[in-house]
Coordinates of C-alpha atoms in Angstrom, one line a residue:
X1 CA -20.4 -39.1 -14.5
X2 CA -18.6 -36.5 -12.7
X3 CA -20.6 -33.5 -11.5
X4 CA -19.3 -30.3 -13.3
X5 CA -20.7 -28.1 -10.2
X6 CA -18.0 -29.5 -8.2
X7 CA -15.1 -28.1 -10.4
X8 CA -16.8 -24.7 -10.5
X9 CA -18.4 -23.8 -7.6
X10 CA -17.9 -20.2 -6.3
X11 CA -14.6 -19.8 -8.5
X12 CA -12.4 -17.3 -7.4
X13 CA -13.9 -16.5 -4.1
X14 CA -11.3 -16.0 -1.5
X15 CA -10.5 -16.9 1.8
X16 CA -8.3 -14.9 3.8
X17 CA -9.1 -15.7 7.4
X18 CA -10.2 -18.9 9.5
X19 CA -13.4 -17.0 10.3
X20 CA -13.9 -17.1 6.4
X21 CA -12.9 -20.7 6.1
X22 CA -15.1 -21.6 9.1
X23 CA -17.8 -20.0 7.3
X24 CA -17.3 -22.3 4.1
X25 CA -16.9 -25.6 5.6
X26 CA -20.5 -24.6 7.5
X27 CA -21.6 -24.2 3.8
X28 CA -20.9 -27.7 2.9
X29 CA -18.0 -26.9 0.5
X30 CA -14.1 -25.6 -0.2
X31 CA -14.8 -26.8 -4.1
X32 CA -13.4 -23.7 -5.9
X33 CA -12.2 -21.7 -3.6
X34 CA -9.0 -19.6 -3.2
X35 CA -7.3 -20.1 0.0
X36 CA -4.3 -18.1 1.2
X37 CA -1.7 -17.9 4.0
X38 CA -3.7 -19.2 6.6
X39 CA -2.9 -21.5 9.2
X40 CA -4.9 -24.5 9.1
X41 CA -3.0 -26.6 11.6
X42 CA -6.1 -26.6 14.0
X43 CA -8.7 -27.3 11.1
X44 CA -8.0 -31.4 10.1
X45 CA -11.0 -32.5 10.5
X46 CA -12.6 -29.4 8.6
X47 CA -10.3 -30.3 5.8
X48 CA -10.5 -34.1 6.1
X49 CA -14.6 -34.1 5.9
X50 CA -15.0 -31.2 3.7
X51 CA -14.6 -31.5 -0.3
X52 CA -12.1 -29.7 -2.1
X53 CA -12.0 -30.1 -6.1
X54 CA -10.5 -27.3 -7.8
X55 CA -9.9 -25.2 -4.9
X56 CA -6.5 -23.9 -4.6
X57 CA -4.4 -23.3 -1.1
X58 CA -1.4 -20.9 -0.8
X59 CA 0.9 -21.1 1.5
X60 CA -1.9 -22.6 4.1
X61 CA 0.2 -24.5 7.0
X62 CA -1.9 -27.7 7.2
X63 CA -1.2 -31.2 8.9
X64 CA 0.6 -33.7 6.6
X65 CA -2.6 -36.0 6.1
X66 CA -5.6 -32.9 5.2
X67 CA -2.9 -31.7 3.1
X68 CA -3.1 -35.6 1.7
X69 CA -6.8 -35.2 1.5
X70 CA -7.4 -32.4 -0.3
X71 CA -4.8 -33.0 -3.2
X72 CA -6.7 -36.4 -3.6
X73 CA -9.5 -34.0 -3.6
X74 CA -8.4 -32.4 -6.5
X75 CA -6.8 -29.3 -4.6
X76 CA -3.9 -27.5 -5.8
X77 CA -1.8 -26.9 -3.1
X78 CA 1.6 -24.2 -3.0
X79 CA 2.9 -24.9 0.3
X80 CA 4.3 -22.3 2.7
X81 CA 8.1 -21.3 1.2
X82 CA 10.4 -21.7 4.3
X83 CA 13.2 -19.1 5.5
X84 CA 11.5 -15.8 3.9
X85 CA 10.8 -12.5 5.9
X86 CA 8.0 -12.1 4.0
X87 CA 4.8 -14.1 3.3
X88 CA 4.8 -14.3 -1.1
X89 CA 1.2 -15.4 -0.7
X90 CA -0.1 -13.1 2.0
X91 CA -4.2 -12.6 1.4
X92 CA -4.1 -8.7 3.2
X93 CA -2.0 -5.9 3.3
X94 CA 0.3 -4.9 5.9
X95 CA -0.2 -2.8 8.8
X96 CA 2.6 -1.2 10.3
X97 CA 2.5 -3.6 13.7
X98 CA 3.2 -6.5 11.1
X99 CA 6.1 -4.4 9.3
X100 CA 7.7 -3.2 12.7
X101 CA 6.7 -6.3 14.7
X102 CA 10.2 -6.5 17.3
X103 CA 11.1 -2.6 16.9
X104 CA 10.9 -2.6 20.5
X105 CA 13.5 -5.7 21.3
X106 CA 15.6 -5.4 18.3
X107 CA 16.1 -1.8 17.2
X108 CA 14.6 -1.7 13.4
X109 CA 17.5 -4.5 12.2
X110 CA 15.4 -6.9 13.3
X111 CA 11.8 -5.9 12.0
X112 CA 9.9 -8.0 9.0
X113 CA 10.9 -4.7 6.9
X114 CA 14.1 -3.9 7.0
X115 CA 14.6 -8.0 6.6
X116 CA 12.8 -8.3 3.8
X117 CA 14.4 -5.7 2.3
X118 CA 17.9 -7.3 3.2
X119 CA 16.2 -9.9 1.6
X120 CA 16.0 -8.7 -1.9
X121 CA 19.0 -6.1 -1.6
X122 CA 20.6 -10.1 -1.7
X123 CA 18.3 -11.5 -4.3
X124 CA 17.1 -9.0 -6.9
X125 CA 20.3 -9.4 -9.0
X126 CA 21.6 -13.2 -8.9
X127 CA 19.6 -14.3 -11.4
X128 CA 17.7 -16.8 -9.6
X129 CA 14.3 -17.3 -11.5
X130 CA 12.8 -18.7 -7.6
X131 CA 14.0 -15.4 -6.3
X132 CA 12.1 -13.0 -9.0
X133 CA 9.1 -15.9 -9.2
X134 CA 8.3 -15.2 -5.3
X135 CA 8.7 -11.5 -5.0
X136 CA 6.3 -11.4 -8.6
X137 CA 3.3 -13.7 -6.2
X138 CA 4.1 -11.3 -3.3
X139 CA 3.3 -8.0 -5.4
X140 CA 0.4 -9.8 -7.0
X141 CA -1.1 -11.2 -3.7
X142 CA -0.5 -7.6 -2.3
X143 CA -2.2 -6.1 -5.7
X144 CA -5.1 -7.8 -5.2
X145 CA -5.5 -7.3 -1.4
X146 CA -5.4 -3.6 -2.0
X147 CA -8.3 -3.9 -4.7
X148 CA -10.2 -5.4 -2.7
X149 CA -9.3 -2.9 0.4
X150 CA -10.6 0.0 -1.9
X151 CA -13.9 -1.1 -3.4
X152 CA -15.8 1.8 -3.0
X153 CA -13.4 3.8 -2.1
X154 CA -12.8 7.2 -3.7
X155 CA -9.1 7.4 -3.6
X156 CA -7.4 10.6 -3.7
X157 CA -2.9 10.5 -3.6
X158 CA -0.7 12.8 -1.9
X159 CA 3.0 12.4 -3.6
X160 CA 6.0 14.3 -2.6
X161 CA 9.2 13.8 -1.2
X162 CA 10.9 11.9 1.6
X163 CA 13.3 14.7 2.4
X164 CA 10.5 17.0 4.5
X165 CA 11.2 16.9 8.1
X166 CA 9.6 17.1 10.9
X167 CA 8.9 19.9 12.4
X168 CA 8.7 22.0 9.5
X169 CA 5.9 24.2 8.6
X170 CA 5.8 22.5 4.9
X171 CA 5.1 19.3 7.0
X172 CA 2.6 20.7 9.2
X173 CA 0.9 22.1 5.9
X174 CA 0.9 18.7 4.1
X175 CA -0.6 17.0 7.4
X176 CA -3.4 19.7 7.7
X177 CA -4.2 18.8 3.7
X178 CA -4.2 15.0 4.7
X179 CA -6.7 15.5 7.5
X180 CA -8.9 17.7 5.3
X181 CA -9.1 15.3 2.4
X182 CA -10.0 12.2 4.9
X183 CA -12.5 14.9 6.4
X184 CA -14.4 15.6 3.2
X185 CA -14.9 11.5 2.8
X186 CA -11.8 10.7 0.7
X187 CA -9.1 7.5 1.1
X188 CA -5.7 9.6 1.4
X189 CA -3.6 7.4 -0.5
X190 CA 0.3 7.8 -0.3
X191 CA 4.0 6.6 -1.6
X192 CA 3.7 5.4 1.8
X193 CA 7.3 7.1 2.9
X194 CA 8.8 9.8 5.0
X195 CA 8.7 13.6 4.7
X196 CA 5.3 14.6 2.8
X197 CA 4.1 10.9 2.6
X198 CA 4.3 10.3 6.1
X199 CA 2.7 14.0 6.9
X200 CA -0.6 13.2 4.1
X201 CA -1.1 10.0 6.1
X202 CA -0.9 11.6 9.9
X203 CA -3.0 14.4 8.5
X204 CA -5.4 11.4 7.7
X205 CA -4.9 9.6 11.2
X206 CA -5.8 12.6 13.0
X207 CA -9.2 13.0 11.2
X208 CA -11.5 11.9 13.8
X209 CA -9.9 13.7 16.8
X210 CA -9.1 17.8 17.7
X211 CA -7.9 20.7 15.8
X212 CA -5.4 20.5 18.5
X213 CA -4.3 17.1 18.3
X214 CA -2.9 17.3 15.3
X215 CA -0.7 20.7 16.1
X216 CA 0.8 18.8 19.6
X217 CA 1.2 15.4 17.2
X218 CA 3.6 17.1 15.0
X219 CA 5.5 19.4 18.0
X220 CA 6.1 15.4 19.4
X221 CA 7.4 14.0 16.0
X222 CA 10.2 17.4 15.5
X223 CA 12.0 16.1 18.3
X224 CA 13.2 13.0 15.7
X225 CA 12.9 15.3 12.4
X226 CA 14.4 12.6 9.9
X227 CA 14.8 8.8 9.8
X228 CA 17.9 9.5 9.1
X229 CA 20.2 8.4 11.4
X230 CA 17.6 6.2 13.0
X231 CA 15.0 4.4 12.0
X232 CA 14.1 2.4 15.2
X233 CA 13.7 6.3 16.8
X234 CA 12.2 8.0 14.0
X235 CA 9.6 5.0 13.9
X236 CA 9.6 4.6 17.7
X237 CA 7.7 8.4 17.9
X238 CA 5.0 7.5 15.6
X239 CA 4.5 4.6 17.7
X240 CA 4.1 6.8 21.0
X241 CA 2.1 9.3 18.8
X242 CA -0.5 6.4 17.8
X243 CA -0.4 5.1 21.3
X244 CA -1.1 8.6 23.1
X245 CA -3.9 8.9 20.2
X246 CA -5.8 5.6 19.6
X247 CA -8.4 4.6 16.8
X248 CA -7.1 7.1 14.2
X249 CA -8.7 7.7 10.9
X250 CA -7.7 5.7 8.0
X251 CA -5.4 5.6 5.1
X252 CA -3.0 3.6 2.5
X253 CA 0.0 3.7 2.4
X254 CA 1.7 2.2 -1.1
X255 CA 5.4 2.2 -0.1
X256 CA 8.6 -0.1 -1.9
X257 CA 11.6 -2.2 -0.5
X258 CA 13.2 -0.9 -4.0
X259 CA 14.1 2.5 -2.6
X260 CA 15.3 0.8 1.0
X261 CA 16.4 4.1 2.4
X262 CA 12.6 4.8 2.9
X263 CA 11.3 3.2 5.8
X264 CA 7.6 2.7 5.5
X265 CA 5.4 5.7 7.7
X266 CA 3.5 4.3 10.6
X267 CA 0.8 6.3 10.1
X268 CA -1.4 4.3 7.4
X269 CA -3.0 1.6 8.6
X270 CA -3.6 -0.1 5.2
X271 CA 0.0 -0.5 3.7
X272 CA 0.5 -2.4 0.1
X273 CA 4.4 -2.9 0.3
X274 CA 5.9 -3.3 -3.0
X275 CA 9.3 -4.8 -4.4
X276 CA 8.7 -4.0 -7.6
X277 CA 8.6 -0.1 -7.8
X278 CA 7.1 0.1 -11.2
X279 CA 4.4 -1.9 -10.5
X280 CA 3.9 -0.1 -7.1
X281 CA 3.8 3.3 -8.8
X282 CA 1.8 2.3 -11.3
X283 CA -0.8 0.8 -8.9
X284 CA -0.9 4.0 -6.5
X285 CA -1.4 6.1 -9.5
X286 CA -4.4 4.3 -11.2
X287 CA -6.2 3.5 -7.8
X288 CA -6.1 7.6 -7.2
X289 CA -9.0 7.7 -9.3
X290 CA -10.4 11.1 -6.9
X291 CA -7.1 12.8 -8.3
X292 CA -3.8 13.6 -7.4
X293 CA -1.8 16.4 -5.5
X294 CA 1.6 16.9 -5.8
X295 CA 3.9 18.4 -3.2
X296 CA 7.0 19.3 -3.7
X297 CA 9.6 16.2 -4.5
X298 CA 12.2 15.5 -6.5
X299 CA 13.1 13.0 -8.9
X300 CA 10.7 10.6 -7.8
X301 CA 7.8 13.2 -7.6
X302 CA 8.2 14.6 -11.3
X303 CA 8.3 11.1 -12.2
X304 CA 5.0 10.1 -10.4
X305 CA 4.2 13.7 -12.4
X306 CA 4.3 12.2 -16.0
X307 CA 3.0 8.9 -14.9
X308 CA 0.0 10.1 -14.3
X309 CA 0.0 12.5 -16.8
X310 CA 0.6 9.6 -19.6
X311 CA -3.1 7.5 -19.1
X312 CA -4.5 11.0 -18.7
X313 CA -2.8 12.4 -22.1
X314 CA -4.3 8.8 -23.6
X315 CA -7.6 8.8 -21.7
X316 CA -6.2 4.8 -21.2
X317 CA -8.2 4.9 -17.6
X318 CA -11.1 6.1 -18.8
X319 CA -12.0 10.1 -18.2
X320 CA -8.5 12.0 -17.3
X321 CA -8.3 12.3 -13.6
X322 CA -7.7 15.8 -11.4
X323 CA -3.6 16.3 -11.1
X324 CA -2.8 19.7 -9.0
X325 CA 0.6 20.6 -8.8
X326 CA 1.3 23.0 -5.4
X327 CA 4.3 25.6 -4.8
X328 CA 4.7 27.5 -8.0
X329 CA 8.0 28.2 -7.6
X330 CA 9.0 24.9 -7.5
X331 CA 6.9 23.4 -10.3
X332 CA 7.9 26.5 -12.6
X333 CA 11.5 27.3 -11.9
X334 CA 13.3 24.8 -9.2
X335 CA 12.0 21.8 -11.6
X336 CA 10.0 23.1 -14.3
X337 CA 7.2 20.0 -14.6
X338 CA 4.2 22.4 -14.7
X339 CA 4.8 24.3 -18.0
X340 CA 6.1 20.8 -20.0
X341 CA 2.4 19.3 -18.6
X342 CA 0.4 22.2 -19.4
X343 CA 2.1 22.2 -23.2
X344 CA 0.9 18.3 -23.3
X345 CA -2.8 19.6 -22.0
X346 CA -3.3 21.5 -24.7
X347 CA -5.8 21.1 -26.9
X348 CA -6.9 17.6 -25.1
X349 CA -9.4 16.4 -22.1
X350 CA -7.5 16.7 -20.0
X351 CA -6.4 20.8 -20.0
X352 CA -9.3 21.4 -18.0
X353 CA -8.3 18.8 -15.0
X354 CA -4.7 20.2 -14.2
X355 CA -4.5 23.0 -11.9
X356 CA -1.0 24.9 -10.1
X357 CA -1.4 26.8 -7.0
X358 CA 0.8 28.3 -4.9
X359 CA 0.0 27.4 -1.9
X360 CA -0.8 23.7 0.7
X361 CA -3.8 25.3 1.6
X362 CA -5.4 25.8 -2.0
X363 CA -5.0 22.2 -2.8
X364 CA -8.0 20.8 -1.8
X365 CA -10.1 23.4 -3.1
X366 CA -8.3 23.4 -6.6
X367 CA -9.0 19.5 -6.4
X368 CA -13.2 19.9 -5.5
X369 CA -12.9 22.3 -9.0
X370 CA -11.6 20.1 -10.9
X371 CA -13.5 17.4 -9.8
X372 CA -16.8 19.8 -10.4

C-alpha cells in the first residue's frame, strides 16, 4: 500500500535556490516540494537518487534523463518556455542588475526590461491565450516572491508622479522623506518609477550613510534630470551613484511594463515588476499596511488615491490604514482628491486615519499620528 506521507510531505515549501535544493536532497527528500527556475543541469545524480512524488518543478533546466526520473517519480514538471525576455516562473524578484543586465554594451534597447516590455507591447493584444497564460504565472510567481520578501515587514508606500525631475527641490524633499521613513525602521515601498518614486527609494538607499551623501547624490543625478530622452543615461547615473556609494539601505520597488514610458528606478533593490497594472497597484497598495503618503501626481496618483481609499471605506483589509495626502494646493484646487476623500471619511473608521499637510516635511510626522 502506498505511503500517503510521500504525497504530502512539506507541501508547498519552496525552493528557490540550489543552496535550498542542496539542503533538501541532504534531508532525504524532494516529495512535495515546489521547485522554481533553477538550473539543475549540475544536479543529475541529486535528482536521479532522490525521490520526488508530488513535487512540482517550474521552469528548472534539468538533463533529459532526471527530468525522466522524476516524472516517473510522480513530479509535475513545467519546463523552461524558450525565446522569452523574461523568466514566467521566476522564484525572487528582480534587482535592478537583472533588469538592466547589458546597459553598459547595448544602450537600454538591449536590457531584460525594455525587452520584455517589447515583449508584451507585441503580445498583450493578439489574443493568444499562451501569451496572457505566461504573463498571468509571471505576476503570480512575482506576487508571491514579494510576500515572502515582506514578512515582517512594516511597509509604508510613497506614490506620486514620474514627471519630477531631478534636481528639483520637490525631489530632494521626497528623497529626504524616503531616507527618514527607512530611518525610523519602515520598508519604503514605491510604484517603483521615475520622478517621486525614484526620489522615495534613493531617500531609502541613502539611509545608512551621511546627511551629506544624500545632498551630493541628488546634485550628481540633476545633470540627467528626466529619462526622457534617454534611458540608458538617466539609468547610467544611478548606476555611478550606487557604485560611488555601496551597500545602500533597502527598499521595493513595485513598477509595470504596462506604462512602458517608465523605466524602473535603480534605486530599490527589491523590485516586483508587474505586466498587469491592476494587479500591481492593487498589490503595492494592500502590502503598505504602515500607510501611505501621497506626493503630488497626476492621473495615476489620484487613482492610487481612491484605491486605497475603497478597502479603507469597506474596512475589506482589516483596520483602515494611514493615507496622508501632502501639498494642499494641489490636493485641494490643482486636483481636488482631498475634499471628495474627506466627504467619504465621514462619519466612518477611517476619518480619523487621513491627514493633508502642506508640506514634504510634515509627512512623516502626520503619518506616526495617525498611526498613534
Amino acid at each position: 500500500m502506498e505511503n500517503p506521507d510521500e504525497n504530502t510531505y512539506a507541501p508547498g515549501v519552496e525552493i528557490e535556490t540550489l543552496g535550498a535544493f542542496d539542503q533538501a536532497v541532504a534531508a532525504g527528500t524532494l516529495a512535495g516540494h515546489r521547485v522554481q527556475s533553477i538550473d539543475l543541469r549540475e544536479r543529475s545524480d541529486a535528482l536521479l537518487t532522490t525521490g520526488a512524488r508530488g513535487a512540482v518543478f517550474l521552469g528548472c533546466r534539468m538533463e533529459p534523463r532526471a527530468e525522466e526520473k522524476i516524472r516517473a517519480d510522480g513530479a509535475f514538471v513545467f519546463p523552461p518556455v524558450p525565446g522569452l525576455p523574461f523568466d514566467p516562473y521566476r522564484g525572487l524578484l528582480y534587482t535592478p542588475d537583472a533588469l538592466y543586465e547589458g546597459l553598459a554594451e547595448g544602450g537600454y534597447e538591449a536590457t531584460p526590461d525594455a525587452r520584455a516590455y517589447d515583449w508584451f507591447q507585441a503580445t498583450k493584444s493578439n489574443g493568444d491565450v499562451f501569451a496572457s497564460m505566461l504573463r498571468a504565472l509571471h505576476d503570480d510567481a512575482v506576487s508571491d516572491a514579494l510576500d515572502e520578501h515582506l514578512t515582517g515587514a512594516r511597509v509604508v508606500g510613497v506614490m506620486g508622479g514620474h514627471a519630477l525631475a531631478r534636481g528639483s527641490n520637490a525631489y530632494h524633499g521626497a528623497a529626504m522623506l524616503g531616507r527618514e521613513l527607512a530611518r525610523s525602521g519602515l520598508t519604503v515601498a514605491t510604484g517603483g518609477g521615475p520622478g517621486a518614486m525614484e526620489a522615495a527609494n534613493l531617500g531609502a538607499y541613502a539611509a545608512p550613510h551621511s546627511d551629506a551623501m544624500l545632498l551630493k547624490a541628488c546634485e550628481l543625478l540633476a545633470a540627467t534630470p528626466s529619462f526622457s530622452p534617454s534611458v540608458t543615461d538617466w539609468v547610467g547615473a544611478a548606476f555611478a551613484v550606487r557604485e560611488r556609494w555601496p551597500e545602500g539601505g533597502s527598499s521595493v520597488a513595485i513598477p509595470t511594463w504596462f506604462y512602458g514610458h517608465e523605466p524602473p528606478n535603480a534605486f530599490a533593490d527589491h523590485i516586483a515588476k508587474y505586466f498587469a497594472n491592476a494587479v500591481r497597484e492593487d498589490g503595492l497598495l494592500a502590502r503598505s499596511t504602515a500607510g501611505v503618503i501621497f506626493l503630488p501626481g497626476a492621473a495615476g496618483t489620484v487613482q492610487e488615491i481612491f484605491d486605497n481609499a475603497t478597502p479603507n471605506y469597506y474596512e475589506s483589509r482589516s483596520a483602515p490604514t494611514p493615507m496622508v495626502l501632502v501639498n494642499r494646493a494641489h490636493w485641494t484646487e490643482k486636483l481636488p482628491a482631498w475634499p471628495l476623500l474627506r466627504a467619504l471619511a465621514a462619519d466612518r473608521a477611517m476619518e480619523s486615519r487621513i491627514a493633508l499637510v502642506d508640506t514634504v516635511e510634515e509627512a512623516a510626522p502626520a503619518l506616526a499620528r495617525l498611526t498613534g
